[in-house]
Amino acid sequence: MFHPCYFTMFFLKYSFCKCCPFYYESHNYFTDVSFSKMLVNIQICSNIFPSRNCKSVCFKELDGEAHSLKVEKILYQGKSPYQEVLVFESSTYGNVLVLDGIVQLTDKDECAYQEMVTHLALCSIPSPKNVLVVGGGDGGVLREIAKHDSVESIDICEIDQLVIDVCKDFFPRLYVGYKDPRVKLHVGDAVEFLRNSPEGKYDAIIVDSSDPIGPAQELVEKPFFQTIARALKPGGVLSNLAESMWLHTHLIQDMLSICREVFKGGVRYAWASVPTYPSGVIGFLLCAKEGPPVDFLTPVNPIEKIEGATKDGREMRFYNSEIHKAAFILPTFVKRELEAYNSSTEKERPEKPTAKPVKMKVMRDSAITAS
């Protein structure tokens, strides 16, 4: 979904030959096997285009801005009941996972997202024991949770088995998270899973879901967060993706407002740099259920003091206690907009944009279906 443009095979052949006359003169492009395979790959994934000099192929995301990655090789392409799945090898970021035409993660910068969404929550509470991952089918969040030796059980609910299988084959550094004996996989709708979970079961819930547009709009509305709060223990915490402060301030404002009604233990917005996400940043919403006080700004369970958490191949690549503290320091314009929103009445607030926030997906695995 959200494909900005579609190319037919004829147009692609014409375009290549138009800009590459040397290729046209020396090749029969209808029979050349390697060229035909490349065209087929390009046709199937409508985000892949020839570069300006026609010496390479690039993957692009478009909607007012574009980010391109040079494609070295298509590794996998298929379709599940939920989404189209593509994996390609890029020249600069390693293997890249694409769902419905949108970049989800890359080998090079996945650490920033996986480590921050996990440890901002788990390092803010002492000795987390029971943790739930909503989505996160690639396994990266599982890998990070497993670094906490206090954790006794890790549930993960992912709706798309194909995402899990593909990551097993092409992202072993992420899939290693599934190999921890504390992990229990549930393939299905995470909304329903949460509704059926015992009240107060989890110390932490980490939500890794799709964009809050269309049917998934329910996932940023009050009933969903109330379901999350019900499943948390008193003083339990939620880590939820919260969009880009450069592109989606109105969504962040709404999410903060809703979560402050539901989570009386405190709500904070944090952010991190992820180069292959739109605008180069991603946000996180950290929420605490009423109970033992939680101070997200200072890690009470610092990762550096957890035995074995940073040794034997488990070293952090992005997160540390200093970055934890810095993640909550917001640029002046963001603070100003959020403060103005908080102090205004509903009538005074500007009308929300009717268009989709951005066609380029900021969230990651489509792990939840609204119901």
XYZ file of C-alpha atoms in Angstrom:
371
model
C 0.000 0.000 0.000
C 0.939 3.663 -0.369
C 2.903 2.983 -3.569
C 3.500 6.437 -5.052
C 3.706 5.286 -8.658
C 3.614 2.138 -10.731
C 5.665 1.216 -13.763
C 4.697 -1.254 -16.453
C 7.266 -3.555 -17.997
C 7.029 -1.693 -21.280
C 7.704 1.671 -19.682
C 10.694 0.299 -17.818
C 12.168 -1.230 -20.967
C 11.568 1.967 -22.874
C 13.090 4.086 -20.114
C 16.213 1.966 -19.857
C 16.765 1.961 -23.601
C 15.960 5.656 -23.934
C 18.591 6.662 -21.397
C 21.016 3.826 -22.191
C 21.365 3.758 -25.994
C 24.612 1.812 -25.671
C 22.650 -0.965 -23.994
C 19.978 -0.928 -26.682
C 22.545 -1.194 -29.462
C 24.473 -4.091 -27.933
C 21.651 -6.106 -26.301
C 18.349 -7.585 -27.262
C 16.567 -6.396 -24.142
C 13.632 -8.739 -24.739
C 15.841 -11.826 -24.490
C 18.755 -10.757 -22.299
C 18.261 -12.900 -19.188
C 20.006 -10.755 -16.574
C 18.352 -7.564 -17.782
C 14.928 -9.196 -17.946
C 15.278 -10.465 -14.386
C 16.175 -6.996 -13.220
C 13.138 -5.550 -14.975
C 10.859 -8.137 -13.427
C 12.215 -7.291 -9.995
C 11.695 -3.608 -10.622
C 8.161 -4.159 -11.870
C 7.179 -6.201 -8.816
C 8.533 -3.624 -6.382
C 7.282 -0.299 -7.730
C 9.644 1.699 -5.504
C 12.747 0.522 -7.373
C 13.945 2.839 -10.130
C 16.928 3.171 -12.482
C 19.414 5.769 -11.288
C 20.108 8.928 -13.258
C 23.153 7.461 -15.010
C 21.437 4.080 -15.478
C 24.436 2.244 -14.039
C 22.593 1.158 -10.916
C 19.134 0.579 -9.499
C 17.813 2.461 -6.470
C 14.998 1.901 -3.992
C 13.102 5.111 -3.251
C 10.368 6.233 -0.878
C 8.444 9.217 -2.187
C 5.960 11.728 -0.780
C 7.263 15.261 -0.723
C 10.753 13.977 0.034
C 12.780 10.953 -1.011
C 15.465 8.705 0.379
C 17.229 6.335 -2.005
C 19.276 3.211 -1.400
C 21.343 1.598 -4.117
C 20.146 -1.962 -4.727
C 22.902 -4.534 -5.137
C 20.672 -7.596 -5.204
C 17.043 -8.577 -4.624
C 17.180 -11.335 -1.990
C 13.484 -12.102 -1.480
C 10.077 -10.890 -2.564
C 6.723 -12.358 -1.646
C 3.311 -11.607 -0.235
C 1.561 -12.681 2.958
C -2.161 -12.295 3.727
C -1.242 -8.966 5.328
C 1.445 -7.279 3.249
C 4.055 -7.451 0.507
C 7.500 -8.409 1.777
C 10.777 -7.511 0.083
C 14.388 -7.949 1.171
C 17.263 -6.506 -0.816
C 20.972 -6.023 -0.314
C 21.957 -2.356 -0.420
C 25.399 -0.968 -1.108
C 25.600 1.134 2.069
C 23.176 -0.233 4.692
C 23.445 -3.994 4.229
C 20.242 -6.022 3.964
C 17.021 -4.007 3.977
C 13.538 -5.189 5.017
C 10.660 -3.570 3.133
C 6.963 -4.097 3.940
C 4.334 -2.794 1.524
C 6.997 -0.769 -0.251
C 8.218 0.936 2.921
C 11.668 0.499 4.481
C 11.325 -1.052 7.934
C 14.908 -1.713 8.991
C 18.437 -2.151 7.709
C 21.441 -4.080 8.968
C 23.386 -0.897 9.588
C 20.993 1.253 11.615
C 18.548 -1.235 13.171
C 20.475 -0.988 16.430
C 19.312 2.579 17.060
C 15.653 1.665 16.923
C 15.804 -1.764 18.598
C 17.986 -0.673 21.499
C 16.159 2.570 22.234
C 12.588 1.266 22.092
C 13.599 -1.525 24.478
C 16.011 -0.048 26.991
C 14.301 3.321 27.465
C 11.556 1.278 29.120
C 13.397 -1.601 30.776
C 16.172 0.552 32.215
C 13.603 2.868 33.811
C 12.220 0.231 36.199
C 14.041 -2.043 38.660
C 14.208 -5.761 37.840
C 11.578 -6.223 35.101
C 10.374 -9.837 35.060
C 7.513 -10.277 32.581
C 7.653 -8.454 29.246
C 5.334 -8.415 26.214
C 6.354 -7.405 22.700
C 3.504 -6.349 20.426
C 4.741 -6.832 16.875
C 8.501 -6.875 16.487
C 8.457 -9.931 14.227
C 12.073 -9.415 13.166
C 13.278 -10.420 16.650
C 15.425 -7.391 17.371
C 13.463 -6.245 20.412
C 13.601 -9.808 21.766
C 17.375 -9.721 21.387
C 17.546 -6.563 23.474
C 15.133 -7.738 26.188
C 17.213 -10.897 26.599
C 20.125 -8.750 27.810
C 18.218 -8.141 31.054
C 18.960 -11.059 33.360
C 16.049 -10.180 35.677
C 13.524 -11.002 32.930
C 11.836 -14.369 33.465
C 9.364 -14.507 30.574
C 9.073 -12.773 27.198
C 5.823 -13.008 25.226
C 5.728 -11.790 21.636
C 2.568 -11.469 19.546
C 3.216 -11.007 15.810
C 0.473 -11.343 13.230
C 2.591 -12.154 10.167
C 4.472 -15.461 10.153
C 6.147 -14.529 6.863
C 7.966 -11.609 8.496
C 9.359 -13.995 11.097
C 10.449 -16.539 8.477
C 12.078 -13.966 6.217
C 14.026 -12.410 9.079
C 15.243 -15.860 10.092
C 16.791 -16.260 6.634
C 18.120 -12.760 5.971
C 18.545 -11.009 9.344
C 20.226 -13.543 11.659
C 21.571 -10.791 13.910
C 17.957 -9.882 14.691
C 16.407 -13.342 14.651
C 18.792 -14.494 17.388
C 16.263 -13.002 19.808
C 13.925 -15.949 19.207
C 16.551 -18.408 20.416
C 16.306 -17.291 24.037
C 14.442 -19.969 26.053
C 12.409 -17.297 27.856
C 10.661 -16.316 24.612
C 7.162 -17.568 23.807
C 5.831 -16.730 20.336
C 2.133 -16.101 19.686
C 1.177 -15.657 16.022
C -2.055 -13.692 15.824
C -3.852 -10.416 16.423
C -2.170 -8.589 19.279
C -5.264 -6.548 20.127
C -7.169 -9.742 20.855
C -4.146 -11.175 22.670
C -4.059 -8.166 24.987
C -7.774 -8.389 25.679
C -7.329 -11.986 26.786
C -4.204 -11.366 28.884
C -4.513 -11.524 32.691
C -4.865 -8.150 34.341
C -1.607 -6.777 35.728
C 0.585 -9.485 34.179
C 3.405 -7.466 32.623
C 6.125 -5.220 34.003
C 6.683 -3.749 30.542
C 4.972 -3.786 27.143
C 6.836 -2.716 24.021
C 4.579 -1.862 21.072
C 6.015 -2.058 17.560
C 3.051 -1.504 15.255
C 2.016 -0.064 11.901
C 1.239 3.565 11.062
C -1.725 5.142 12.868
C -3.711 5.716 9.664
C -6.671 3.907 8.134
C -7.813 0.856 10.116
C -4.759 1.156 12.363
C -6.050 4.495 13.645
C -7.601 2.504 16.498
C -4.113 1.720 17.726
C -3.503 5.313 18.849
C -6.923 5.801 20.402
C -7.897 5.663 24.045
C -9.458 2.146 24.158
C -6.247 0.561 22.889
C -4.101 2.295 25.499
C -6.614 1.343 28.179
C -6.181 -2.295 27.121
C -2.413 -1.897 27.456
C -2.756 -0.288 30.901
C -5.005 -3.117 32.079
C -2.324 -5.688 31.199
C 0.407 -3.779 33.067
C 1.247 -4.131 36.740
C 1.044 -1.002 38.933
C 4.183 0.944 38.050
C 4.523 -1.025 34.798
C 5.711 0.784 31.681
C 4.803 1.071 28.010
C 7.227 1.903 25.203
C 5.342 2.864 22.048
C 6.522 4.301 18.748
C 5.466 7.933 18.448
C 6.381 9.194 14.990
C 8.779 11.942 13.897
C 8.773 15.317 15.603
C 9.696 16.903 12.247
C 6.726 15.457 10.373
C 3.949 14.436 12.766
C 3.734 16.870 15.670
C -0.078 16.785 15.568
C -0.057 12.999 16.027
C 2.416 13.246 18.894
C 0.235 15.872 20.572
C -2.835 13.656 20.335
C -1.014 10.579 21.616
C 0.424 12.479 24.569
C -2.986 13.871 25.452
C -4.667 10.450 25.359
C -1.902 8.681 27.254
C -1.886 11.283 30.027
C -5.541 10.442 30.620
C -4.802 6.711 30.821
C -1.340 6.459 32.407
C -1.309 8.394 35.667
C 2.231 7.332 36.549
C 3.749 9.660 33.965
C 4.138 10.112 30.187
C 7.254 11.239 28.331
C 8.287 11.707 24.694
C 11.793 10.689 23.595
C 13.537 10.492 20.252
C 16.505 8.948 18.470
C 18.330 9.236 15.170
C 17.604 6.504 12.610
C 19.028 7.527 9.198
C 16.750 5.395 7.009
C 13.489 6.614 8.582
C 11.747 9.696 7.134
C 13.399 12.866 8.471
C 16.110 10.687 10.015
C 14.492 10.454 13.454
C 11.883 8.368 15.250
C 9.996 9.096 18.450
C 9.021 6.984 21.445
C 6.216 7.410 23.940
C 7.123 6.202 27.440
C 4.165 5.721 29.784
C 3.895 4.453 33.360
C 0.844 2.974 35.044
C -0.037 4.440 38.425
C 1.845 2.690 41.215
C 5.490 2.752 42.290
C 6.970 5.981 40.882
C 8.822 5.794 37.566
C 11.390 8.401 36.513
C 12.033 7.860 32.806
C 14.643 10.623 32.697
C 17.183 8.694 34.765
C 17.878 4.978 34.230
C 17.457 3.284 37.629
C 18.429 -0.019 36.048
C 21.472 1.065 33.979
C 22.441 -1.349 31.249
C 26.130 -0.950 32.075
C 25.592 -2.558 35.500
C 23.631 -5.588 34.270
C 25.926 -8.589 34.373
C 26.696 -9.896 30.900
C 24.454 -7.377 29.130
C 27.310 -5.807 27.197
C 29.661 -8.781 26.837
C 30.071 -11.937 24.755
C 28.722 -10.548 21.492
C 25.878 -8.673 23.188
C 27.552 -5.261 23.090
C 25.424 -2.182 22.573
C 25.924 -0.343 19.312
C 23.775 2.714 20.075
C 22.163 2.867 23.519
C 23.915 3.879 26.735
C 22.864 5.689 29.900
C 23.985 9.074 28.562
C 21.894 8.682 25.406
C 18.984 7.543 27.582
C 19.024 10.867 29.425
C 19.597 12.895 26.254
C 16.687 11.238 24.418
C 14.190 13.196 26.518
C 15.749 16.590 25.782
C 13.518 18.102 23.095
C 14.301 20.867 20.591
C 12.844 24.247 21.462
C 10.237 24.225 18.697
C 8.905 20.829 19.832
C 8.681 21.914 23.473
C 6.904 25.093 22.412
C 4.343 23.273 20.256
C 3.631 20.624 22.871
C 3.299 23.189 25.664
C 0.952 25.326 23.557
C -1.177 22.276 22.802
C -1.329 21.234 26.458
C -2.406 24.698 27.619
C -5.087 25.147 24.941
C -8.685 23.986 25.022
C -10.043 21.582 22.422
C -11.808 24.441 20.590
C -8.594 26.465 20.421
C -6.547 23.645 18.930
C -5.842 23.837 15.184
C -7.767 21.549 12.888
C -5.967 18.278 12.268
C -4.643 17.675 8.750
C -7.002 15.542 6.706
C -4.277 14.040 4.550
C -2.217 11.045 5.536
C 0.707 12.189 7.713
C 3.228 10.918 5.179
C 3.203 8.014 2.766
C 6.601 6.887 3.918
C 5.975 4.560 6.808
C 7.652 5.539 10.050
C 6.522 2.513 12.041
C 7.799 -0.936 11.449
C 6.234 -4.417 11.390
C 2.487 -4.626 10.757
C 1.930 -6.556 13.926
C -1.598 -5.584 14.880
C -4.914 -5.644 13.082
C -7.498 -3.286 14.491
C -10.730 -4.925 15.535
